[in-house]
Amino acid sequence: MDITTTRMSLLFEHAIREFSLSSSTLVDPRPKHLESTGQSVPVRPVAEFAGHHDSLSHPTNEWICIPLHGTDSAATTDEYIGYLDHDLRGELFYIKQNGSEETIAADEFAQTKLAKQIRFWHSDYLPETFPPGYDSPINDTEPPRNPVESTTLIDGFEAYIEAERTATQQRNREHAENVSPRSQWAQNEAAIPALHCVEETNGEYEFRVDLPGKLEDRRDDDWAYIVENEFDIHEDNDVLLHANWTDPPDSFPVVGTVQRIRGRSLWLSFDWADIDRPASIRSALTQGRECGLSGLLNPVPFDREQEAVEELRDTPTEAILTGNTELTFANSAVAQSTPFDSELNQEQQAAVKYALLADNLFCIHGPPGTGKTRTLIEIIRRAVESGDDVLVCADSNQAVDNLIAGSSTDGDVDQTSLHAHSQHGTDEFVLDRVNADRSARPLIRENYTDVEVTPEIVAATNSSAARLHRSFDLVVIDEATQATCTASCIPLSKADRVVLAGDHKQLPPFSSTEEPPDSSYGLSLFEHLYSTGGVYEGVGVQLKTQYRMHRDIAYFPNREFYDRSLRNGRRVESLADRPPIEAYNVGGSVDVVDHSRANPTEAKVVVHLVTELLAETDIDSAEIGIITPYAAQIRTITQSLEDAVADAAAITVDTIDAYQGNEKPVIILSLVRSNATGEIGFLGRTPDGPRRLNVALTRGKRYTAVIGNFHTLTYEHENTQTDVYQKLHQQFEARGLLNDVDPELLPV
């Protein structure tokens, strides 16, 4: 296999394996080697990456030893340069001059000719030659590492789907019986606050939906789908009908099924055999009393998963799922592709090439800020250019729309998005979006609702891909770690080649039967195939250069979750006169609201911090994101902001889970839990508790504030994962970044 480019980290790791202090010497450069070139080499990220490897630590000095390569080649020279981040003098490089050790400041060294001899270790540079004996990360043929039995896996998938169906309905019913439809709708859950029965015909009861005030005057193109769009209630849904009046019959609430929806009217049927005192229910309905409606189950996704899993039996895709075939990399499509997007680094380019060469499966591990989406865009674009039809999927509508449009608006097209290359940009290809008319983004609705020409690219959620009655040459699944194996089977059934991209160090898929899932059936397809113990363990590429966060924000996640594999690709400026990351240790009582939790004291600290940032920095409200594990805390913070901040509506307040995939210049994290016994609920559950923390700590670009009761978070408690919080606490303390707060002294 002819691979002409590769990842920087692999080059460096190869050099590190070859490096030995016993056979290497500290470089003794000639004066001309220290002359300025006027161009700066990014030496700081190289030094930081070198610091991740213990083998490069000098045995007597406190240096990190960085191997040198040739002036025009990636082959090492048996020389090294020393690096030290000095407490007083800053970052220094050590060389030999006339037999004695001399130092050069990092910024000065970066402009010398000598600095060019570590430039190939950085991803922005491409060597023309590689070191002898360089090991490619992937061979032409990759056998399965951990194959599984076919029948067992597929039967297990089908059993899991049925278990999820039953558990989901039961969980939703328990919730709906304790929270009113009005409260559910206010929390953006599937519910209709008020509706009235108008008549019964042939056993079906017609209800007229009462629109809340803010929807009463709505008359746009979505009017026909008002119930579906605004209340998330659909045909064939199982629902729970509540009585909104005083002293209703004991039989309420009752389970029904939505038969039809037409505008503001919907028709319900009931299985009267399962209802106590059906006569009292019929009487109440015919009186036209006000009711409420809660969603219990949308069976469509489960039906689609079952059909897809059954369709995959005895197919090449089943052989991939079980490890009963080898992975091969001989696809000729790559040979027909044009040059790379010039902005892609070498590891991203390698991911693109391997993905196009793959005959059946390729995995891309993309930690936060490593350019996973941009890499996928390039794969999709080049595949279409080679003549492939491509299905692009993700588990959520938000993730699909992000792939299509990125940050595009009507007036400003994101050049890294599919939108920029489609019929609405450079016209490279025709793109269709399934259910575009129901997208939350106007740009998607306006540009992709009616696509008359047969598209080369179709974008859909995993579930809605079931609506497509055509096959594709390639399916690309983004955020593949957020969907269960069974959900991913739907797009898998549409093509024999698949590219999966995700980060299994972030949150696992949601599962009603297993929280978190601990079997292959509930895991993501990405974990099932790629992660440690997976069917094709490690067959893929990890993107290792992060461009999102200030290096200090990335420091802890890199060490705790990514085994120090990440390096910083660009300098991200912190806020003036503030550390990039800091913590606020605060107590406060916790209120339990609708099975959720709120901490008003932490909310007070959040608001105080927001007002400080707006008054003292260059940040505006739209650049601030506030995240928390609990929905009740969202409401508490939102109300507090509205009372204290003029432009509060521009500030994003959401759960950590919902914020995965998003970013902001400023992130404020409120962890809520506060008690004397170390009870931290799902924050301490393995493995999703630590993964949730990883998501939270990697959303901010310039500044991150962590607000919580660190006594509670670090308390040793049975069956609770506190180790990660203890390590985080230690980092804040060691660096002087932990602020003890007395809420009573806050002016807000």
XYZ file of C-alpha atoms in Angstrom:
748
model
C 0.000 0.000 0.000
C 1.424 3.308 -1.060
C 0.891 5.828 1.733
C 2.828 9.006 1.014
C 1.757 11.002 4.074
C 1.409 10.144 7.700
C 0.652 11.483 11.130
C 3.226 13.584 12.858
C 2.855 11.700 16.094
C 3.784 8.434 14.425
C 6.956 9.978 13.026
C 7.864 11.336 16.418
C 6.991 8.109 18.196
C 9.185 6.256 15.727
C 12.035 8.655 16.494
C 11.442 8.202 20.227
C 11.652 4.413 19.900
C 14.964 4.789 18.065
C 16.353 7.359 20.502
C 18.866 6.397 23.193
C 20.852 8.754 25.396
C 23.721 6.287 25.439
C 24.197 6.691 21.698
C 23.107 10.335 21.322
C 24.793 13.614 22.176
C 23.640 17.091 23.064
C 23.837 19.092 19.838
C 26.880 21.362 19.393
C 25.717 23.622 16.550
C 27.836 25.787 14.353
C 27.168 29.526 14.495
C 25.340 29.456 11.133
C 22.862 26.935 12.568
C 21.804 29.544 15.129
C 21.185 32.272 12.549
C 17.622 33.574 12.308
C 15.497 32.548 9.346
C 12.744 35.028 10.118
C 10.204 32.184 10.123
C 9.120 30.631 13.402
C 8.911 26.864 13.888
C 6.185 25.752 16.369
C 8.636 24.376 18.912
C 6.403 24.692 21.980
C 3.925 21.967 20.958
C 6.822 19.693 20.032
C 8.382 20.222 23.457
C 5.082 19.585 25.182
C 4.505 16.382 23.220
C 8.034 15.223 24.031
C 7.256 15.799 27.693
C 4.626 13.059 27.517
C 7.310 10.403 27.047
C 9.318 9.306 30.063
C 11.989 7.847 27.792
C 12.963 11.392 26.804
C 13.628 12.527 30.377
C 17.304 13.248 31.053
C 18.608 11.054 33.945
C 20.576 13.826 35.688
C 19.290 17.109 34.341
C 15.667 18.236 34.401
C 15.611 18.423 30.622
C 13.363 16.833 28.099
C 15.554 15.471 25.309
C 14.125 16.147 21.840
C 15.717 14.128 18.998
C 16.864 16.050 15.925
C 16.166 14.980 12.351
C 18.084 15.891 9.239
C 17.762 19.274 7.600
C 15.747 17.791 4.718
C 14.813 14.349 6.003
C 12.829 12.770 8.822
C 15.727 10.435 9.625
C 17.220 11.127 13.075
C 20.809 12.422 13.483
C 21.795 10.848 16.860
C 21.737 14.324 18.356
C 19.239 15.968 20.624
C 18.413 19.356 22.089
C 17.444 19.833 25.723
C 14.262 21.593 26.798
C 13.291 22.997 30.193
C 10.392 25.155 31.351
C 12.286 27.209 33.938
C 10.351 28.728 36.853
C 12.060 32.120 36.479
C 13.515 32.248 32.987
C 10.648 30.603 31.121
C 11.010 28.062 28.328
C 14.641 27.327 27.402
C 16.475 25.117 24.943
C 19.894 23.733 25.866
C 22.809 23.254 23.446
C 26.552 22.781 23.692
C 28.866 25.649 22.860
C 32.610 25.183 23.129
C 32.190 22.278 25.509
C 29.801 24.028 27.908
C 26.012 24.087 28.144
C 24.268 27.184 26.865
C 20.593 28.190 26.765
C 18.379 29.827 24.164
C 14.937 31.252 24.918
C 12.169 29.270 23.193
C 10.902 32.176 21.068
C 14.440 32.966 19.903
C 15.262 29.333 19.187
C 12.075 28.908 17.164
C 13.457 31.260 14.480
C 16.838 29.584 14.066
C 17.927 27.187 11.345
C 18.501 24.561 14.022
C 14.820 24.666 14.986
C 14.019 23.338 11.532
C 15.508 20.038 12.625
C 12.527 19.328 14.871
C 9.906 20.732 12.495
C 8.879 17.309 11.127
C 7.719 16.359 14.628
C 4.916 18.941 14.245
C 1.797 18.184 12.198
C 1.987 21.337 10.091
C 5.096 20.031 8.316
C 5.413 17.245 5.769
C 8.705 15.435 5.263
C 9.729 14.233 1.836
C 11.448 11.153 3.251
C 10.622 8.947 6.190
C 12.885 7.253 8.705
C 14.140 3.805 7.701
C 12.017 1.062 9.210
C 9.062 3.365 9.759
C 6.040 1.344 10.923
C 2.731 2.061 9.201
C -0.217 2.098 11.635
C -2.301 -0.140 9.381
C -1.340 -2.987 7.094
C -2.945 -3.975 3.815
C -4.856 -6.686 5.667
C -5.965 -6.505 9.294
C -7.387 -9.659 10.919
C -9.973 -9.455 13.696
C -8.554 -9.261 17.214
C -11.589 -10.475 19.141
C -14.162 -12.194 16.888
C -17.593 -13.133 18.240
C -20.107 -15.808 17.293
C -22.525 -14.566 14.594
C -25.819 -16.023 15.785
C -25.180 -15.013 19.370
C -24.497 -11.411 18.422
C -27.458 -10.908 16.095
C -29.877 -12.692 18.444
C -28.491 -10.570 21.284
C -29.114 -7.408 19.259
C -32.751 -8.356 18.699
C -33.299 -9.220 22.363
C -31.693 -5.930 23.389
C -34.039 -3.923 21.155
C -37.119 -5.548 22.690
C -35.765 -5.017 26.202
C -35.079 -1.355 25.392
C -38.607 -0.931 24.030
C -40.184 -2.291 27.215
C -37.831 -0.431 29.581
C -38.272 2.870 27.739
C -42.047 2.749 28.014
C -41.877 1.809 31.689
C -39.357 4.539 32.496
C -41.412 7.145 30.654
C -44.586 6.057 32.410
C -42.997 6.304 35.854
C -41.819 9.794 34.982
C -45.115 10.878 33.421
C -47.113 9.746 36.441
C -45.055 12.040 38.670
C -44.636 15.090 36.419
C -47.575 16.882 34.808
C -47.742 17.279 31.016
C -47.554 21.048 31.511
C -44.257 20.700 33.424
C -42.924 18.178 30.919
C -43.601 20.473 27.983
C -41.952 23.365 29.809
C -38.874 21.134 30.105
C -38.947 20.382 26.349
C -40.179 16.841 26.883
C -42.763 15.058 24.724
C -46.073 16.300 26.115
C -49.157 18.404 25.296
C -50.180 20.681 28.201
C -53.893 20.865 27.351
C -56.370 19.330 24.904
C -60.119 18.566 24.792
C -62.023 15.604 23.438
C -64.488 16.840 20.778
C -66.085 13.578 19.594
C -65.857 9.805 19.356
C -66.210 7.896 16.079
C -65.907 4.120 15.697
C -63.895 3.773 18.882
C -61.465 6.615 18.091
C -61.567 9.806 20.158
C -60.774 13.110 18.477
C -58.949 15.713 20.592
C -58.371 19.383 19.834
C -54.999 20.693 21.052
C -55.076 23.937 23.031
C -52.035 25.948 21.984
C -50.067 27.809 24.663
C -50.086 31.577 24.280
C -46.715 31.824 22.567
C -47.890 29.434 19.844
C -51.417 30.800 19.366
C -50.567 33.206 16.548
C -48.177 30.926 14.715
C -48.995 30.653 11.014
C -45.811 29.617 9.228
C -44.935 26.641 7.029
C -44.737 24.289 9.982
C -48.379 24.756 10.969
C -49.345 21.349 9.588
C -46.781 19.741 11.892
C -47.470 21.848 14.962
C -48.172 18.831 17.188
C -45.139 16.891 16.001
C -42.747 19.846 16.039
C -43.840 21.636 19.193
C -44.931 18.759 21.394
C -42.918 15.828 19.941
C -46.026 13.654 19.708
C -46.353 11.534 16.542
C -48.666 9.010 14.914
C -48.411 5.460 16.341
C -46.984 6.812 19.608
C -48.111 5.261 22.863
C -49.245 8.091 25.151
C -50.540 8.669 28.669
C -53.748 10.726 28.951
C -54.028 12.789 32.144
C -57.033 14.552 33.692
C -56.407 18.277 34.148
C -59.364 18.810 36.485
C -59.929 18.371 40.210
C -61.102 14.968 41.487
C -60.894 12.935 38.241
C -61.802 9.203 38.200
C -59.186 6.989 39.812
C -58.597 5.277 36.449
C -56.651 8.300 35.186
C -54.074 8.494 33.739
C -54.751 5.964 30.953
C -52.623 4.595 28.124
C -53.686 5.264 24.541
C -52.268 5.132 21.007
C -52.163 8.038 18.540
C -53.913 6.909 15.369
C -53.815 10.125 13.321
C -52.680 13.752 13.541
C -54.112 16.509 11.362
C -52.980 20.032 12.228
C -54.192 20.706 15.776
C -56.361 17.578 15.937
C -55.312 14.073 16.933
C -57.209 10.812 17.346
C -56.580 8.339 20.170
C -57.606 4.732 20.606
C -57.639 2.847 23.907
C -57.318 -0.801 24.906
C -60.289 -0.798 27.240
C -59.492 -4.288 28.494
C -56.424 -2.883 30.261
C -58.282 0.050 31.853
C -60.057 -0.050 35.199
C -63.564 1.426 35.201
C -63.650 2.213 31.440
C -67.167 3.647 31.727
C -65.972 6.518 33.919
C -63.216 7.320 31.413
C -65.645 7.328 28.478
C -68.014 9.563 30.411
C -65.280 12.043 31.288
C -64.088 12.211 27.676
C -67.551 12.836 26.252
C -67.977 15.754 28.684
C -65.121 17.557 26.930
C -63.024 18.050 30.078
C -59.508 19.427 29.732
C -56.810 16.745 29.572
C -53.038 16.606 29.218
C -50.966 14.181 27.182
C -47.512 12.673 27.884
C -45.467 10.698 25.391
C -44.715 7.122 26.476
C -43.164 5.445 23.471
C -42.411 6.117 19.841
C -42.180 2.553 18.466
C -40.796 3.586 15.075
C -37.065 3.672 16.020
C -37.311 0.236 17.653
C -39.148 -1.226 14.660
C -36.529 0.219 12.332
C -33.680 -1.231 14.398
C -35.288 -4.687 14.403
C -35.769 -4.617 10.635
C -32.184 -3.458 10.040
C -30.638 -6.095 12.335
C -32.622 -8.856 10.645
C -31.612 -7.505 7.238
C -27.923 -7.771 8.183
C -28.044 -11.523 8.835
C -25.705 -13.477 6.544
C -24.339 -10.358 4.859
C -20.781 -8.959 4.509
C -21.709 -6.342 7.114
C -22.603 -9.041 9.636
C -19.147 -10.504 9.034
C -17.643 -7.139 10.001
C -19.786 -6.848 13.130
C -18.693 -10.290 14.306
C -15.093 -10.302 13.084
C -15.609 -13.106 10.590
C -13.721 -11.252 7.866
C -10.449 -9.409 7.529
C -10.278 -5.668 7.009
C -8.531 -4.785 3.769
C -7.235 -1.502 2.354
C -7.074 -1.675 -1.439
C -9.870 0.586 -2.650
C -8.708 2.412 -5.791
C -10.974 5.397 -5.205
C -8.212 7.315 -3.490
C -6.100 7.276 -6.638
C -8.676 9.382 -8.414
C -8.874 12.089 -5.786
C -7.581 15.639 -6.059
C -5.130 17.240 -3.601
C -6.028 17.515 0.054
C -7.650 20.435 1.737
C -4.529 22.457 2.473
C -5.671 23.107 6.040
C -5.596 19.440 7.045
C -2.646 18.326 9.144
C -0.790 15.114 8.397
C -2.716 12.863 10.775
C -5.998 14.153 9.322
C -4.678 13.490 5.830
C -3.719 9.960 6.871
C -7.212 9.394 8.236
C -8.695 10.542 4.918
C -6.458 8.262 2.868
C -7.014 5.179 4.997
C -10.769 5.789 5.047
C -10.840 5.935 1.246
C -8.572 2.905 0.906
C -10.730 0.827 3.251
C -12.750 -1.884 1.511
C -15.096 -2.453 4.421
C -14.399 -0.566 7.696
C -12.312 2.291 9.049
C -12.476 4.025 12.448
C -11.388 7.565 13.327
C -10.941 8.410 16.999
C -11.433 12.155 17.286
C -10.952 13.650 20.783
C -12.341 17.159 21.399
C -11.061 19.856 19.084
C -8.982 17.564 16.858
C -10.829 18.395 13.632
C -12.864 15.200 13.306
C -15.720 16.883 11.463
C -13.391 18.620 8.992
C -11.670 15.302 8.331
C -15.018 13.650 7.603
C -15.988 16.440 5.228
C -12.822 15.769 3.225
C -13.508 12.018 3.156
C -17.050 12.600 1.911
C -16.003 15.176 -0.679
C -13.217 13.010 -2.116
C -15.363 9.874 -2.119
C -18.031 11.634 -4.195
C -15.343 12.980 -6.505
C -14.256 9.375 -7.059
C -17.771 8.413 -8.109
C -19.249 7.151 -4.820
C -22.735 7.806 -3.521
C -22.452 8.540 0.193
C -24.878 8.249 3.092
C -23.940 10.601 5.952
C -25.467 9.853 9.347
C -25.330 10.730 13.025
C -27.518 9.845 15.979
C -29.004 13.327 16.451
C -30.439 15.954 14.134
C -28.048 18.502 15.607
C -25.003 16.414 14.672
C -26.315 15.845 11.134
C -26.953 19.556 10.625
C -23.497 20.383 11.967
C -21.952 18.164 9.295
C -24.040 19.817 6.604
C -23.795 23.458 7.572
C -21.181 23.857 10.318
C -21.340 27.509 11.352
C -22.941 28.597 8.045
C -25.584 31.302 7.938
C -27.459 32.700 4.945
C -24.956 35.505 4.666
C -21.779 33.674 5.676
C -21.005 30.172 4.422
C -18.700 27.984 6.509
C -16.142 26.908 3.909
C -15.348 23.709 5.804
C -18.969 22.469 5.658
C -20.712 20.216 3.127
C -22.987 23.168 2.428
C -20.036 25.061 0.919
C -19.420 22.273 -1.594
C -23.030 21.374 -2.419
C -25.501 22.829 -4.878
C -25.709 25.879 -2.619
C -21.951 26.480 -2.660
C -19.373 25.458 -5.286
C -21.800 22.945 -6.808
C -19.413 19.984 -6.489
C -22.276 17.652 -5.674
C -25.994 17.468 -4.909
C -26.843 17.016 -1.234
C -30.172 15.953 0.241
C -31.224 16.077 3.881
C -33.917 13.658 5.044
C -36.635 15.559 6.945
C -35.005 18.896 6.150
C -38.362 20.631 6.549
C -38.322 19.739 10.239
C -34.750 20.827 10.977
C -34.225 23.340 13.785
C -31.953 25.396 11.491
C -33.640 27.731 8.972
C -30.712 27.381 6.556
C -31.299 23.618 6.332
C -35.069 23.988 5.929
C -34.769 26.628 3.221
C -32.054 24.974 1.133
C -32.606 21.226 1.420
C -36.355 20.644 1.790
C -36.997 19.976 -1.906
C -34.109 18.365 -3.797
C -35.331 17.339 -7.246
C -32.103 15.871 -8.692
C -30.871 12.474 -7.473
C -28.292 13.392 -4.838
C -24.768 12.010 -4.538
C -24.916 12.635 -0.797
C -27.854 11.983 1.516
C -27.698 13.156 5.140
C -29.994 11.624 7.755
C -30.190 10.581 11.355
C -29.434 6.919 11.939
C -33.125 6.232 12.455
C -34.471 8.237 9.510
C -32.024 6.445 7.188
C -34.589 3.634 7.302
C -36.766 5.747 4.992
C -34.210 5.478 2.179
C -34.964 2.779 -0.361
C -31.613 2.797 -2.106
C -28.096 1.530 -1.487
C -24.895 3.551 -1.203
C -21.229 2.953 -1.891
C -20.155 4.370 1.453
C -21.797 5.246 4.757
C -20.120 7.748 7.093
C -21.373 7.813 10.699
C -20.328 10.774 12.820
C -20.584 10.835 16.626
C -20.649 7.062 16.317
C -19.969 6.648 20.037
C -23.336 8.227 20.915
C -25.454 5.563 19.200
C -25.957 1.943 20.214
C -24.869 -0.853 17.910
C -28.484 -1.573 17.060
C -29.225 2.056 16.097
C -26.127 2.110 13.875
C -27.319 -1.054 12.131
C -29.904 1.044 10.253
C -27.387 2.998 8.123
C -25.067 -0.029 8.034
C -27.749 -1.910 6.109
C -27.437 0.635 3.261
C -23.767 0.076 2.279
C -20.910 -2.461 2.479
C -18.260 0.162 3.339
C -18.429 2.221 6.518
C -16.369 4.952 8.165
C -17.035 5.466 11.877
C -15.906 8.579 13.749
C -16.291 9.353 17.425
C -14.662 9.509 20.838
C -15.249 6.604 23.212
C -13.702 8.630 26.032
C -16.824 10.819 26.032
C -20.376 9.809 26.944
C -21.639 6.360 25.946
C -25.038 5.869 24.280
C -28.096 6.253 26.452
C -29.678 2.955 27.392
C -32.932 2.377 29.286
C -31.966 -1.152 30.284
C -28.338 -0.535 31.177
C -27.026 2.713 32.669
C -24.359 2.744 31.443
C -24.333 -0.222 29.040
C -21.886 -2.959 29.923
C -22.502 -5.349 27.050
C -21.793 -5.203 23.329
C -25.506 -4.857 22.735
C -25.741 -1.510 24.482
C -22.302 -0.192 23.574
C -21.702 2.013 20.595
C -20.671 0.344 17.363
C -17.406 2.289 17.576
C -16.537 0.747 20.950
C -17.690 -2.703 19.878
C -15.298 -2.626 16.911
C -12.404 -0.281 17.797
C -11.792 0.128 21.541
C -9.763 -2.104 23.831
C -11.276 -5.598 23.602
C -13.171 -4.653 20.423
C -13.541 -6.911 17.413
C -10.841 -5.009 15.448
C -9.128 -3.481 18.472
C -7.148 -0.390 17.503
C -7.601 -0.648 13.713
C -8.006 3.026 12.924
C -6.392 6.410 13.443
C -6.529 8.712 16.431
C -6.387 12.431 15.706
C -3.922 13.863 18.216
C -3.639 17.592 17.558
C -6.269 19.652 19.356
C -7.023 23.166 18.162
C -9.926 24.127 20.440
C -8.645 24.781 23.933
C -6.017 26.753 25.718
C -3.233 24.336 26.636
C -4.002 24.673 30.375
C -7.642 23.678 29.804
C -6.526 20.642 27.810
C -3.912 19.622 30.397
C -6.057 17.527 32.777
C -8.299 15.802 30.179
C -5.211 14.945 28.129
C -3.541 13.203 31.035
C -6.569 11.633 32.645
C -8.562 10.485 29.610
C -6.228 10.410 26.587
C -3.038 8.954 28.069
C -1.127 12.163 27.262
C -1.545 11.535 23.537
C -2.882 15.003 22.632
C -0.756 17.984 21.659
C -1.760 21.593 21.147
C -1.893 22.705 17.530
C -2.272 26.433 17.941
C -1.927 29.032 20.640
C -5.316 29.898 22.160
C -5.308 33.129 24.140
C -6.776 33.115 27.622
C -8.890 35.929 29.035
C -6.963 38.927 30.302
C -5.953 38.738 33.980
C -7.587 35.333 34.484
C -6.172 31.828 34.467
C -7.540 29.679 31.620
C -9.104 27.249 34.100
C -9.943 27.605 37.783
C -12.275 26.153 40.402
C -14.659 27.601 42.970
C -15.200 25.480 46.067
C -18.644 26.207 47.459
C -21.229 24.353 49.520
C -24.926 25.084 49.670
C -28.050 22.985 50.141
C -29.474 20.943 47.280
C -33.175 20.979 46.381
C -34.823 17.952 44.756
C -37.249 19.130 42.045
C -39.150 16.706 39.773
C -36.551 13.975 40.384
C -33.807 16.432 39.450
C -31.527 18.598 41.621
C -30.797 22.284 42.018
C -28.201 24.131 44.072
C -29.243 27.808 44.462
C -25.918 28.672 46.111
C -23.946 27.473 43.110
C -26.378 29.334 40.851
C -25.542 32.499 42.787
C -21.825 31.914 42.204
C -22.489 31.302 38.497
C -24.336 34.599 38.136
C -21.645 36.494 40.048
C -18.974 35.021 37.791
C -20.954 35.887 34.646
C -21.376 39.519 35.710
C -17.632 39.741 36.465
C -16.678 38.310 33.083
C -19.012 40.665 31.214
C -17.726 43.688 33.126
C -13.994 42.893 33.199
C -13.170 41.006 29.991
C -13.766 41.245 26.243
C -16.359 38.430 26.427
C -20.005 39.069 25.526
C -23.055 37.062 26.570
C -23.236 34.980 23.391
C -19.731 33.638 24.088
C -20.685 32.153 27.467
C -21.965 28.628 27.965
C -23.175 27.308 31.321
C -23.441 23.556 31.766
C -24.622 21.331 34.593
C -25.637 17.685 35.048
C -29.186 18.521 36.224
C -32.229 19.969 34.468
C -33.486 21.601 37.684
C -30.205 23.516 37.982
C -30.664 24.769 34.432
C -33.980 26.334 35.414
C -32.517 27.798 38.616
C -29.539 29.340 36.814
C -31.679 30.613 33.943
C -34.053 32.403 36.311
C -31.152 33.881 38.289
C -29.517 35.160 35.106
C -32.748 36.776 33.910
C -32.927 38.725 37.160
C -29.305 39.906 37.067
C -27.988 40.072 33.468
C -29.411 42.366 30.776
C -28.590 40.056 27.859
C -29.263 36.798 29.669
C -31.122 35.245 26.721
C -27.887 35.137 24.697
C -26.191 32.916 27.291
C -26.506 29.180 26.600
C -27.556 27.126 29.635
C -27.804 23.358 29.097
C -26.938 19.925 30.434
C -23.471 18.474 29.979
C -24.938 15.634 27.930
C -26.700 17.989 25.528
C -23.533 20.087 25.145
C -21.389 17.208 23.848
C -20.169 18.282 20.410
C -20.509 22.007 21.215
C -18.001 24.622 22.377
C -17.835 28.208 23.655
C -15.021 30.647 24.446
C -16.209 30.556 28.078
C -17.680 27.560 29.914
C -18.943 27.625 33.501
C -19.632 24.211 35.013
C -21.946 23.804 38.014
C -21.695 20.284 39.491
C -24.587 20.809 41.991
C -23.987 17.908 44.414
C -23.332 19.026 47.995
C -23.618 16.885 51.124
C -21.513 15.577 53.995
C -21.553 11.906 52.965
C -20.141 12.015 49.437
C -23.365 11.102 47.644
C -22.790 12.234 44.034
C -25.240 10.030 42.120
C -24.491 9.388 38.480
C -21.524 11.799 38.630
C -19.622 8.960 40.277
C -20.925 6.067 38.252
C -18.405 4.122 36.163
C -17.726 4.689 33.329
C -20.125 7.460 32.391
C -19.406 9.648 35.437
C -15.765 10.338 34.510
C -16.699 10.534 30.826
C -19.305 13.204 31.637
C -16.594 15.176 33.421
C -14.363 14.825 30.355
C -17.110 16.291 28.171
C -17.614 19.187 30.584
C -13.912 20.053 30.821
C -13.364 20.089 27.051
C -16.108 22.508 25.941
C -14.372 25.811 26.803
C -11.817 27.429 24.505
C -10.391 30.394 26.464
C -11.751 29.974 29.989
C -13.341 27.238 32.087
C -14.669 27.604 35.634
C -15.580 24.554 37.718
C -18.026 25.251 40.563
C -18.711 22.538 43.097
C -18.393 21.229 46.620
C -15.036 19.463 46.447
C -15.520 17.917 49.894
C -18.512 16.066 48.481
C -16.944 15.288 45.107
C -13.755 13.810 46.564
C -15.296 11.997 49.538
C -14.424 8.289 49.605
C -17.773 6.566 49.176
C -18.680 2.955 48.431
C -19.388 2.200 44.757
C -18.591 5.749 43.708
C -15.914 6.837 41.260
C -14.230 9.673 43.147
C -10.665 9.153 41.952
C -11.034 11.439 38.949
C -12.443 14.243 41.111
C -9.624 13.777 43.611
C -7.054 14.143 40.836
C -8.822 17.245 39.506
C -8.929 18.739 42.981
C -5.212 18.055 43.441
C -4.407 19.816 40.191
C -6.356 22.913 41.187
C -4.694 22.995 44.610
C -1.168 22.394 43.291
C -1.475 25.224 40.790
C -3.184 27.658 43.141
C -6.385 27.623 41.095
C -8.855 26.616 43.823
C -10.946 29.500 45.172
C -12.860 28.953 48.406
C -16.066 30.986 48.180
C -18.342 32.305 50.907
C -21.623 32.937 49.033
C -22.770 35.350 51.715
C -20.030 37.766 50.676
C -21.038 37.809 47.020
C -22.752 41.038 45.902
C -25.181 39.209 43.604
